[in-house]
Short mmCIF file of C-alpha atoms in Angstrom, two decimals:
data_model
loop_
_atom_site.label_atom_id
_atom_site.label_comp_id
_atom_site.label_asym_id
_atom_site.label_seq_id
_atom_site.Cartn_x
_atom_site.Cartn_y
_atom_site.Cartn_z
CA MET A 14 98.69 254.65 49.27
CA PRO A 15 97.40 252.58 52.16
CA SER A 16 95.47 249.48 51.18
CA TYR A 17 91.76 249.57 51.92
CA THR A 18 90.57 246.27 53.19
CA ALA A 19 88.20 245.40 55.97
CA GLU A 20 91.18 244.20 57.98
CA SER A 21 92.81 247.64 57.89
CA ARG A 22 89.67 249.69 58.17
CA GLU A 23 91.25 252.35 60.36
CA GLU A 24 94.55 252.57 58.51
CA GLY A 25 95.77 256.13 58.15
CA ARG A 26 92.52 257.66 59.35
CA ALA A 27 92.16 260.28 62.04
CA ARG A 28 91.47 258.61 65.40
CA LEU A 29 88.21 260.34 66.06
CA PRO A 30 86.04 259.89 69.13
CA ILE A 31 83.06 257.58 68.55
CA GLY A 32 80.33 259.81 69.96
CA ALA A 33 81.12 263.13 68.31
CA ARG A 34 77.58 264.10 67.32
CA THR A 35 76.07 266.47 69.86
CA ASP A 36 72.49 266.69 68.53
CA ASN A 37 69.60 264.36 69.40
CA TRP A 38 70.32 261.93 66.56
CA TRP A 39 68.76 259.03 68.50
CA THR A 40 65.18 260.40 68.44
CA ALA A 41 64.39 259.24 64.87
CA PRO A 42 65.51 255.59 65.22
CA LEU A 43 64.00 255.37 68.70
CA SER A 44 60.61 256.75 67.65
CA PHE A 45 60.51 254.36 64.66
CA ALA A 46 61.40 251.41 66.90
CA ILE A 47 58.64 252.30 69.39
CA VAL A 48 55.84 253.02 66.89
CA PHE A 49 56.75 250.14 64.57
CA GLY A 50 57.19 247.81 67.56
CA LEU A 51 53.73 248.71 68.91
CA PHE A 52 52.23 248.16 65.45
CA VAL A 53 53.88 244.75 65.10
CA VAL A 54 52.73 243.67 68.58
CA TYR A 55 49.13 244.79 67.89
CA VAL A 56 48.99 243.21 64.43
CA THR A 57 50.49 239.94 65.69
CA TYR A 58 47.89 239.76 68.47
CA ARG A 59 45.05 240.50 66.03
CA MET A 60 46.45 238.10 63.47
CA PHE A 61 46.23 235.17 65.86
CA GLU A 62 42.99 236.29 67.51
CA ASN A 63 40.93 235.29 64.45
CA ALA A 64 37.79 237.02 65.77
CA HIS A 65 36.08 240.42 65.85
CA TYR A 66 37.19 241.35 62.36
CA GLU A 67 33.81 241.90 60.76
CA VAL A 68 30.74 244.04 61.49
CA HIS A 69 28.24 242.69 59.01
CA ALA A 70 25.49 245.24 59.82
CA SER A 71 27.81 248.13 58.99
CA GLY A 72 29.54 246.46 56.06
CA LEU A 73 32.90 246.69 57.79
CA LEU A 74 35.70 244.18 57.31
CA SER A 75 39.06 244.70 58.99
CA PRO A 76 41.86 245.39 56.50
CA LEU A 77 43.91 242.74 58.31
CA TYR A 78 41.37 240.07 57.31
CA SER A 79 40.43 241.33 53.85
CA PRO A 80 39.57 239.65 51.52
CA LEU A 81 37.31 237.06 53.17
CA LEU A 82 38.60 233.83 51.69
CA PRO A 83 36.21 231.06 50.63
CA PHE A 84 38.36 228.32 52.17
CA LYS A 85 39.81 227.46 55.57
CA PHE A 86 43.10 225.91 56.53
CA GLU A 87 43.02 223.69 59.59
CA VAL A 88 45.88 221.98 61.39
CA ASN A 89 45.92 219.24 63.99
CA LEU A 90 48.09 220.50 66.85
CA PRO A 91 49.45 218.01 69.42
CA LEU A 92 47.92 219.53 72.55
CA LEU A 93 45.31 221.91 71.15
CA GLY A 94 43.61 219.53 68.69
CA GLN A 95 42.02 220.65 65.40
CA LYS A 96 42.64 224.37 64.99
CA MET A 97 41.82 226.74 62.16
CA ILE A 98 44.72 228.86 60.94
CA SER A 99 43.75 232.49 61.14
CA PRO A 100 43.27 233.78 57.56
CA ALA A 101 45.09 236.98 58.59
CA ILE A 102 48.31 234.96 58.75
CA TYR A 103 48.36 234.27 55.02
CA ILE A 104 46.58 237.47 54.00
CA LEU A 105 49.15 239.63 55.76
CA ILE A 106 52.03 238.03 53.86
CA VAL A 107 51.32 240.46 51.02
CA PRO A 108 51.23 243.84 52.83
CA MET A 109 54.01 242.82 55.21
CA SER A 110 56.33 241.72 52.41
CA PHE A 111 55.56 244.97 50.57
CA ARG A 112 56.39 247.07 53.62
CA MET A 113 59.42 245.05 54.66
CA SER A 114 60.99 245.38 51.20
CA CYS A 115 59.93 249.03 50.77
CA TYR A 116 62.84 251.41 50.26
CA TYR A 117 61.59 253.73 53.02
CA TYR A 118 61.17 250.95 55.58
CA ARG A 119 64.57 249.59 54.66
CA LYS A 120 66.15 252.89 55.67
CA ALA A 121 64.13 253.01 58.88
CA TYR A 122 64.74 249.47 60.08
CA TYR A 123 68.36 249.27 59.02
CA ARG A 124 68.89 252.28 61.25
CA ALA A 125 66.58 251.51 64.16
CA LEU A 126 66.80 247.72 64.37
CA PHE A 127 70.10 246.70 62.76
CA GLN A 128 72.09 249.83 63.72
CA ASP A 129 73.56 249.76 60.25
CA PRO A 130 74.10 252.71 60.80
CA LEU A 131 72.17 254.10 63.79
CA ALA A 132 72.34 257.62 62.40
CA CYS A 133 74.48 259.55 59.93
CA GLY A 134 78.06 259.85 61.14
CA VAL A 135 77.39 257.81 64.27
CA ALA A 136 79.81 254.91 64.55
CA GLU A 137 78.18 251.51 64.25
CA PRO A 138 78.42 249.92 67.68
CA MET A 139 79.40 246.47 66.42
CA ALA A 140 80.97 247.21 63.03
CA LYS A 141 84.26 245.57 63.93
CA SER A 142 82.92 242.49 65.64
CA ARG A 143 80.35 241.74 62.95
CA MET A 144 80.78 239.43 60.05
CA ARG A 145 82.03 241.02 56.87
CA TYR A 146 79.38 243.46 55.63
CA THR A 147 77.62 242.30 52.48
CA GLY A 148 74.70 244.75 52.36
CA GLU A 149 71.97 243.61 49.98
CA ARG A 150 74.20 241.29 47.98
CA ALA A 151 73.78 238.15 50.07
CA LEU A 152 70.97 236.36 51.86
CA PRO A 153 68.72 237.38 53.50
CA PHE A 154 68.75 240.99 52.29
CA VAL A 155 69.35 240.17 48.62
CA ALA A 156 65.70 239.06 48.59
CA LEU A 157 64.70 242.71 48.94
CA ASN A 158 65.51 243.08 45.24
CA PHE A 159 62.18 241.37 44.54
CA HIS A 160 60.29 244.39 45.93
CA ARG A 161 58.46 244.94 42.65
CA TYR A 162 56.72 241.57 42.98
CA ALA A 163 55.51 242.58 46.44
CA PHE A 164 54.28 245.80 44.83
CA TYR A 165 52.26 243.90 42.21
CA ALA A 166 50.51 241.91 44.97
CA ALA A 167 49.98 245.03 47.13
CA ALA A 168 48.44 246.87 44.16
CA ILE A 169 45.83 244.07 43.84
CA PHE A 170 45.01 244.58 47.51
CA ILE A 171 44.30 248.27 46.84
CA PHE A 172 41.44 247.17 44.57
CA ILE A 173 40.22 244.68 47.17
CA LEU A 174 40.27 247.32 49.90
CA GLY A 175 38.53 249.72 47.52
CA TYR A 176 35.71 247.18 47.22
CA ASP A 177 35.61 247.03 51.05
CA VAL A 178 35.15 250.81 51.11
CA LEU A 179 32.15 250.47 48.78
CA LEU A 180 30.68 247.78 51.06
CA ALA A 181 31.10 250.14 54.03
CA PHE A 182 28.35 252.32 52.47
CA ARG A 183 25.91 249.41 52.84
CA ILE A 184 24.56 249.77 56.36
CA GLU A 185 21.64 247.85 57.82
CA ASP A 186 18.87 249.48 59.85
CA ALA A 187 17.50 248.06 63.12
CA SER A 188 15.33 245.52 61.25
CA GLY A 189 18.29 244.27 59.18
CA VAL A 190 17.32 245.97 55.91
CA PRO A 191 20.38 247.34 54.06
CA HIS A 192 20.50 251.04 53.10
CA PHE A 193 22.95 253.39 51.54
CA GLY A 194 24.56 255.20 54.46
CA ILE A 195 27.70 256.79 55.83
CA GLY A 196 29.12 255.96 59.20
CA VAL A 197 32.25 256.73 61.17
CA GLY A 198 33.56 253.37 59.94
CA THR A 199 32.92 254.38 56.32
CA LEU A 200 34.95 257.56 56.80
CA ILE A 201 37.79 255.68 58.49
CA PHE A 202 37.84 253.16 55.64
CA ILE A 203 37.91 255.95 53.01
CA VAL A 204 40.84 257.69 54.73
CA ASN A 205 42.64 254.36 55.14
CA TRP A 206 42.16 253.50 51.47
CA VAL A 207 43.39 256.91 50.30
CA LEU A 208 46.50 256.66 52.48
CA LEU A 209 47.23 253.08 51.39
CA THR A 210 46.78 254.05 47.73
CA GLY A 211 49.12 257.03 48.13
CA TYR A 212 51.68 254.83 49.83
CA THR A 213 51.43 251.94 47.35
CA PHE A 214 51.59 254.06 44.19
CA GLY A 215 54.34 256.26 45.57
CA CYS A 216 56.52 253.14 45.52
CA HIS A 217 60.00 253.54 44.05
CA SER A 218 59.63 250.35 42.00
CA TRP A 219 56.37 251.58 40.48
CA ARG A 220 58.00 254.93 39.73
CA HIS A 221 60.70 253.04 37.85
CA LEU A 222 58.27 250.78 36.01
CA ILE A 223 55.92 253.57 34.96
CA GLY A 224 58.63 255.71 33.40
CA GLY A 225 61.83 255.92 35.42
CA GLY A 226 63.43 253.14 33.40
CA THR A 227 63.20 255.19 30.18
CA ASP A 228 66.26 257.13 29.02
CA CYS A 229 64.79 259.14 26.19
CA TYR A 230 61.49 260.74 27.13
CA SER A 231 61.21 262.84 24.00
CA CYS A 232 61.71 259.99 21.53
CA THR A 233 58.17 258.61 21.10
CA ALA A 234 54.58 259.44 22.04
CA ILE A 235 54.61 256.52 24.50
CA SER A 236 57.79 257.73 26.20
CA ARG A 237 56.35 261.26 26.47
CA THR A 238 53.27 259.79 28.16
CA ARG A 239 55.51 257.80 30.48
CA TYR A 240 57.38 260.99 31.33
CA GLY A 241 54.13 262.65 32.39
CA LEU A 242 53.17 259.66 34.52
CA TRP A 243 56.67 259.44 36.01
CA GLN A 244 56.47 263.09 37.02
CA LYS A 245 53.08 262.61 38.72
CA PHE A 246 54.11 259.48 40.61
CA SER A 247 57.38 261.17 41.53
CA LEU A 248 55.30 263.75 43.42
CA LEU A 249 53.72 260.94 45.44
CA ASN A 250 57.12 259.32 45.85
CA SER A 251 58.69 262.48 47.28
CA LYS A 252 56.54 262.03 50.41
CA HIS A 253 56.83 258.25 50.52
CA ALA A 254 57.97 258.18 54.15
CA GLN A 255 54.97 260.24 55.28
CA TRP A 256 52.57 258.04 53.29
CA ALA A 257 54.22 254.98 54.86
CA TRP A 258 53.78 256.23 58.42
CA LEU A 259 50.24 257.53 57.97
CA SER A 260 49.01 254.44 56.13
CA MET A 261 50.53 252.14 58.76
CA ILE A 262 48.74 254.05 61.53
CA SER A 263 45.47 254.19 59.55
CA VAL A 264 45.47 250.40 59.05
CA GLY A 265 45.85 250.01 62.82
CA ILE A 266 43.03 252.49 63.50
CA ALA A 267 40.70 250.87 60.92
CA ASP A 268 41.24 247.44 62.45
CA LEU A 269 40.88 248.77 65.99
CA TYR A 270 37.60 250.45 65.06
CA VAL A 271 36.18 247.24 63.57
CA ASN A 272 37.45 245.32 66.59
CA LEU A 273 35.76 247.67 69.10
CA VAL A 274 32.46 247.87 67.19
CA SER A 275 32.42 244.11 66.75
CA ARG A 276 32.90 243.60 70.49
CA GLY A 277 30.10 246.10 71.20
CA THR A 278 32.51 248.40 73.06
CA ILE A 279 31.52 251.37 70.88
CA PRO A 280 28.58 251.87 68.49
CA ASP A 281 29.09 252.56 64.78
CA LEU A 282 27.54 256.02 64.45
CA HIS A 283 26.02 256.45 61.01
CA ILE A 284 23.47 258.26 58.86
CA LEU A 285 21.15 256.29 56.57
CA PHE A 286 19.76 257.71 53.33
CA MET B 20 75.00 285.59 69.56
CA ARG B 21 78.03 284.96 71.77
CA GLU B 22 81.01 287.28 71.46
CA GLU B 23 83.48 284.44 71.89
CA ILE B 24 83.29 280.71 71.27
CA THR B 25 85.70 277.80 71.67
CA LEU B 26 86.70 275.75 68.65
CA ASN B 27 87.95 272.24 69.42
CA VAL B 28 89.97 271.41 66.31
CA TYR B 29 91.58 268.07 65.55
CA ARG B 30 95.35 268.45 65.22
CA GLY B 31 97.50 265.59 64.04
CA ASN B 32 98.41 263.30 61.17
CA SER B 33 97.91 259.66 60.16
CA GLU B 34 100.06 258.48 63.08
CA SER B 35 98.56 260.39 66.00
CA GLY B 36 96.49 263.41 66.92
CA ASP B 37 94.12 265.03 69.37
CA GLU B 38 91.71 267.92 69.79
CA LYS B 39 93.09 271.35 70.65
CA SER B 40 90.95 274.21 71.95
CA TYR B 41 91.09 277.72 70.48
CA PRO B 42 89.10 280.76 71.67
CA VAL B 43 87.61 282.61 68.70
CA LYS B 44 86.01 286.09 68.57
CA THR B 45 82.77 285.99 66.60
CA PHE B 46 81.13 288.41 64.16
CA PRO B 47 77.72 288.43 62.47
CA GLY B 48 77.44 285.92 59.65
CA MET B 49 80.55 284.05 60.74
CA VAL B 50 80.99 280.53 59.37
CA VAL B 51 83.21 277.77 60.73
CA LEU B 52 85.75 278.36 57.96
CA ASP B 53 86.07 282.00 59.13
CA ALA B 54 86.85 280.73 62.61
CA ILE B 55 89.52 278.38 61.23
CA HIS B 56 91.04 281.26 59.24
CA GLN B 57 91.04 283.43 62.37
CA ILE B 58 92.95 280.71 64.25
CA GLN B 59 95.45 280.46 61.38
CA ALA B 60 95.91 284.24 61.25
CA SER B 61 96.17 285.02 64.95
CA GLN B 62 96.95 281.89 66.95
CA ASP B 63 98.48 279.03 65.02
CA SER B 64 99.66 279.38 61.45
CA THR B 65 100.52 275.66 61.29
CA LEU B 66 96.85 274.60 61.35
CA ALA B 67 96.18 272.93 57.99
CA CYS B 68 92.87 273.11 56.17
CA ARG B 69 91.85 272.87 52.53
CA TRP B 70 89.62 275.58 51.07
CA ASN B 71 89.15 277.55 47.91
CA CYS B 72 85.94 279.40 46.99
CA LYS B 73 84.24 279.99 50.36
CA ALA B 74 80.96 279.90 48.46
CA ALA B 75 79.98 276.22 48.80
CA LYS B 76 80.85 275.53 45.18
CA CYS B 77 84.38 274.10 45.14
CA GLY B 78 83.78 271.31 47.68
CA SER B 79 87.22 271.70 49.27
CA CYS B 80 86.46 272.59 52.89
CA SER B 81 84.66 269.38 53.90
CA ALA B 82 85.04 268.51 57.58
CA GLU B 83 83.05 267.00 60.43
CA ILE B 84 81.44 269.71 62.53
CA ASN B 85 80.02 268.45 65.81
CA GLY B 86 80.37 264.95 64.40
CA LYS B 87 78.43 265.54 61.18
CA PRO B 88 80.09 265.94 57.77
CA ARG B 89 79.61 269.50 56.49
CA LEU B 90 81.16 272.19 54.33
CA MET B 91 82.89 274.59 56.73
CA CYS B 92 82.11 277.56 54.50
CA LYS B 93 78.39 276.85 54.63
CA SER B 94 78.12 276.26 58.37
CA ARG B 95 77.08 279.31 60.40
CA ILE B 96 78.62 279.09 63.86
CA GLU B 97 75.37 280.02 65.65
CA ASP B 98 73.82 276.81 64.26
CA PHE B 99 76.45 274.69 65.98
CA TYR B 100 77.56 276.00 69.35
CA GLY B 101 75.51 275.01 72.37
CA GLU B 102 75.22 276.57 75.83
CA ASP B 103 78.88 275.84 76.48
CA GLY B 104 79.86 277.80 73.35
CA LYS B 105 81.90 274.91 71.94
CA ILE B 106 82.15 273.57 68.40
CA THR B 107 84.22 270.55 67.42
CA VAL B 108 85.87 270.43 63.98
CA HIS B 109 87.32 267.12 62.85
CA PRO B 110 88.69 265.89 59.51
CA LEU B 111 86.70 263.46 57.34
CA LYS B 112 86.77 260.09 59.00
CA THR B 113 86.56 257.89 55.93
CA PHE B 114 89.79 258.97 54.25
CA PRO B 115 93.42 258.81 55.40
CA LEU B 116 94.53 261.94 57.19
CA ILE B 117 97.40 264.01 55.83
CA LYS B 118 97.45 266.77 58.44
CA ASP B 119 94.89 268.38 60.79
CA LEU B 120 91.78 268.89 58.63
CA VAL B 121 93.28 267.80 55.32
CA CYS B 122 92.55 264.28 54.08
CA ASP B 123 93.84 262.26 51.16
CA VAL B 124 90.76 261.85 48.95
CA SER B 125 92.68 260.48 45.94
CA TRP B 126 90.87 257.13 46.22
CA ASN B 127 87.86 258.91 44.77
CA TYR B 128 89.74 259.99 41.67
CA LYS B 129 90.90 256.43 41.09
CA LYS B 130 87.26 255.29 41.22
CA ALA B 131 86.27 258.04 38.79
CA GLU B 132 88.79 256.68 36.29
CA GLN B 133 87.04 253.31 36.34
CA ILE B 134 83.79 254.77 35.01
CA PRO B 135 83.65 254.92 31.20
CA PRO B 136 82.81 258.42 29.95
CA LEU B 137 79.70 259.39 27.98
CA THR B 138 79.78 257.23 24.87
CA ILE B 139 77.75 258.48 21.93
CA SER B 140 77.25 256.43 18.79
CA PRO B 141 79.16 257.82 15.79
CA GLU B 142 75.94 257.39 13.81
CA THR B 143 74.05 259.88 16.00
CA PRO B 144 73.41 262.97 13.84
CA ARG B 145 75.51 266.04 14.59
CA PRO B 146 75.18 268.61 16.05
CA LEU B 147 73.99 266.72 19.11
CA ARG B 148 70.63 267.87 20.42
CA MET B 149 68.71 267.08 23.60
CA GLN B 150 65.15 267.99 24.47
CA GLN B 151 64.46 269.78 27.75
CA ILE B 152 62.47 266.87 29.20
CA ASP B 153 65.52 264.63 28.71
CA VAL B 154 67.87 267.20 30.21
CA GLU B 155 65.95 267.80 33.42
CA ARG B 156 66.54 264.49 35.16
CA VAL B 157 70.28 264.22 34.55
CA GLN B 158 70.81 267.94 35.22
CA GLU B 159 70.32 267.34 38.95
CA PHE B 160 73.29 264.98 39.02
CA ARG B 161 75.49 267.58 37.33
CA LYS B 162 75.19 269.83 40.38
CA CYS B 163 77.65 267.64 42.28
CA ILE B 164 80.66 269.66 43.52
CA GLU B 165 82.67 266.60 44.57
CA CYS B 166 82.99 267.59 48.20
CA PHE B 167 82.89 263.86 49.06
CA LEU B 168 80.70 264.43 52.11
CA CYS B 169 78.46 261.64 50.80
CA GLN B 170 81.46 259.33 50.52
CA ASP B 171 82.51 260.27 54.03
CA VAL B 172 79.15 259.61 55.65
CA CYS B 173 78.36 256.41 53.71
CA HIS B 174 78.61 253.70 56.35
CA VAL B 175 79.72 251.12 53.78
CA LEU B 176 82.92 253.12 53.30
CA ARG B 177 83.09 254.73 56.73
CA ASP B 178 82.32 251.92 59.15
CA HIS B 179 82.91 248.83 57.01
CA ASN B 180 85.67 250.26 54.81
CA ARG B 181 84.42 248.34 51.75
CA LYS B 182 86.34 250.63 49.42
CA ASP B 183 87.49 247.46 47.69
CA SER B 184 83.91 246.62 46.67
CA TYR B 185 81.73 249.75 46.50
CA PHE B 186 82.23 252.97 44.52
CA GLY B 187 80.19 255.06 47.00
CA PRO B 188 77.27 257.48 46.51
CA ARG B 189 79.25 260.11 44.58
CA PHE B 190 79.97 257.63 41.82
CA MET B 191 76.46 256.23 41.84
CA VAL B 192 75.40 259.79 40.99
CA LYS B 193 78.03 259.98 38.25
CA ILE B 194 76.93 256.66 36.76
CA ALA B 195 73.26 257.72 37.02
CA ALA B 196 74.03 260.86 35.00
CA LEU B 197 75.52 258.66 32.26
CA GLU B 198 73.16 255.66 32.45
CA MET B 199 70.06 257.89 32.19
CA HIS B 200 71.55 260.06 29.46
CA PRO B 201 69.50 259.53 26.27
CA LEU B 202 72.56 259.68 24.02
CA ASP B 203 74.76 257.32 26.02
CA THR B 204 75.05 253.92 24.38
CA LEU B 205 76.84 251.95 27.09
CA ASP B 206 75.05 249.52 29.38
CA ARG B 207 76.38 250.31 32.82
CA ARG B 208 74.31 247.80 34.80
CA LYS B 209 76.92 245.07 34.79
CA GLN B 210 79.51 247.45 36.19
CA LEU B 211 77.00 248.72 38.77
CA LYS B 212 76.24 245.21 39.98
CA ASN B 213 79.80 243.92 40.00
CA GLU B 214 82.72 246.29 40.58
CA GLY B 215 80.43 249.25 41.40
CA GLY B 216 78.89 247.21 44.21
CA ILE B 217 75.48 248.90 44.22
CA GLY B 218 74.15 246.00 46.28
CA PHE B 219 76.24 247.19 49.22
CA CYS B 220 74.08 250.30 49.54
CA ASN B 221 71.28 249.64 52.01
CA ILE B 222 69.40 252.90 51.37
CA THR B 223 69.99 254.57 54.70
CA LYS B 224 69.99 257.94 52.93
CA CYS B 225 72.75 259.65 54.90
CA CYS B 226 74.33 260.75 51.62
CA GLU B 227 71.09 262.45 50.61
CA GLU B 228 70.63 264.10 54.01
CA LEU B 229 74.06 265.72 53.92
CA CYS B 230 74.46 266.70 50.27
CA PRO B 231 75.18 270.47 50.24
CA GLU B 232 73.78 270.67 46.70
CA HIS B 233 70.56 268.94 47.83
CA ILE B 234 70.88 266.24 45.18
CA HIS B 235 68.39 263.46 45.88
CA ILE B 236 71.20 260.93 45.76
CA THR B 237 69.25 257.96 47.05
CA ASP B 238 65.79 258.63 45.63
CA ASN B 239 66.82 259.86 42.19
CA ALA B 240 70.14 258.11 41.56
CA ILE B 241 70.82 255.02 43.67
CA ILE B 242 67.30 253.56 43.90
CA PRO B 243 66.56 254.05 40.15
CA LEU B 244 69.94 252.40 39.40
CA LYS B 245 69.10 249.53 41.75
CA GLU B 246 65.81 249.12 39.90
CA ARG B 247 67.68 248.98 36.58
CA VAL B 248 69.92 246.27 37.99
CA VAL B 249 66.77 244.46 39.18
CA ASP B 250 65.42 244.66 35.59
CA ASP B 251 68.39 242.65 34.36
CA TYR B 252 69.21 240.34 37.26
CA PHE B 253 66.21 239.88 39.58
CA ASP B 254 63.09 240.13 37.42
CA PRO B 255 62.66 236.96 35.36
CA ILE B 256 59.00 237.72 34.52
CA GLY B 257 59.79 241.25 33.36
CA GLY B 258 62.68 239.90 31.33
CA LEU B 259 60.41 237.37 29.66
CA ILE B 260 57.82 240.05 28.85
CA ARG B 261 60.50 242.27 27.33
CA LYS B 262 61.70 239.34 25.25
CA VAL B 263 58.18 238.53 24.03
CA LEU B 264 57.50 242.18 23.18
CA GLY B 265 60.76 242.25 21.25
CA ALA B 266 62.47 244.94 23.28
CA LYS B 267 65.83 245.92 21.81
CA PRO B 268 68.72 244.31 23.70
CA ARG B 269 71.05 246.80 25.34
CA PRO B 270 74.55 246.97 23.87
#
């Protein structure tokens, strides 16, 4: 038997060509890198902009800046003077840590950004020159094991964003009197909230916590209830990647809509009751 | 469908080898294993390949077809040849080559020996009974035919050759079937975290994509096992809550 160590990684194996796959395996990692890259660039710009995130007359608050915090952090910068830190910077810690530790995103960015691996059966371009592979056992990736804590925080945000959806039904008329109404912004916020809820509660950690961690489902009434819940959340979980993509895009659209209405570029079409 | 295709088959052993081209006459419903058999019967009887059932149930005829690990008996040729009418057939890359398309997969059997079998308490009343809702989840893992395609495509074993530290997806599925079994009394989390090396898996899901039995290896086995390891090693608050609620310690 040959010994299997990282130093003899090719020992006894067939010397196969590196690029044997003939299909378009590169489309998935490339499309993730492009869409995710655009999202990150847009969110970073909006995060530092610290403006045009609220349309008070339509009850709209950008999901990147929600909730509105009752305090402000200011820093004294050497050349720029007293500057307020954009609240989006510390608000976005929660959704970003949830997404970055999410099991779906892990697959996508390990492939697209770290080439670890690029695609199934495609040789890793730098496998030999890299440091010894440690996966998620050493820093920084071992921190991804705390995904469930990011889930707890993200679940709180679902309730906060749900409150924002309710506020989006409160629309002011021309004289500034609030009415119950539905606008394009309200509909966008509803869709965004539904997609974010589907994504958040389709989480693998939640699926484990709600019932996946149980071995004997038939043993007690509680475990039977957990089995039912586990089955239902497993349905959501089976489309976790789709929920992840759609909710990421919907957050971008919701913020863009608030941004454009706030700037006066487009009107918020609505019906008042 | 083309009347004739070209099969580029890897010929060689652990020392050296190269692709060799063979023209193959096609017929409706032909699979790659048929083409290999045709080469053996009419062109080169020294071509070595391992096969048994030709029904995608024995897991013997694993190979890399156009660079992707597949069962040869389940791969229709029309799904693989392009405009040039060529298909490449290589042996599994992750395991040492014996000859042509036959690899030495005995490492897997050594790993299997390290996993303690189902351990039922002697106090559990006999005959043993399981309810259907308890059977369903572990039943999926029992579909495994041990073709080792998941082991072959796993980049931890394939590109990084961490066979010294990680059991691989096949044995994560095996451990999942035991760990989630309601009658099993062993706690397998320590083994998963240490010698099993579950932390090496970075959830890239290639094993799940290629499984010919469509077992949700990552979603239903590896990730739930990772979460169980998190319960014990990375969740101090959850651990405290379990302690306060008086949860029974695992054996």
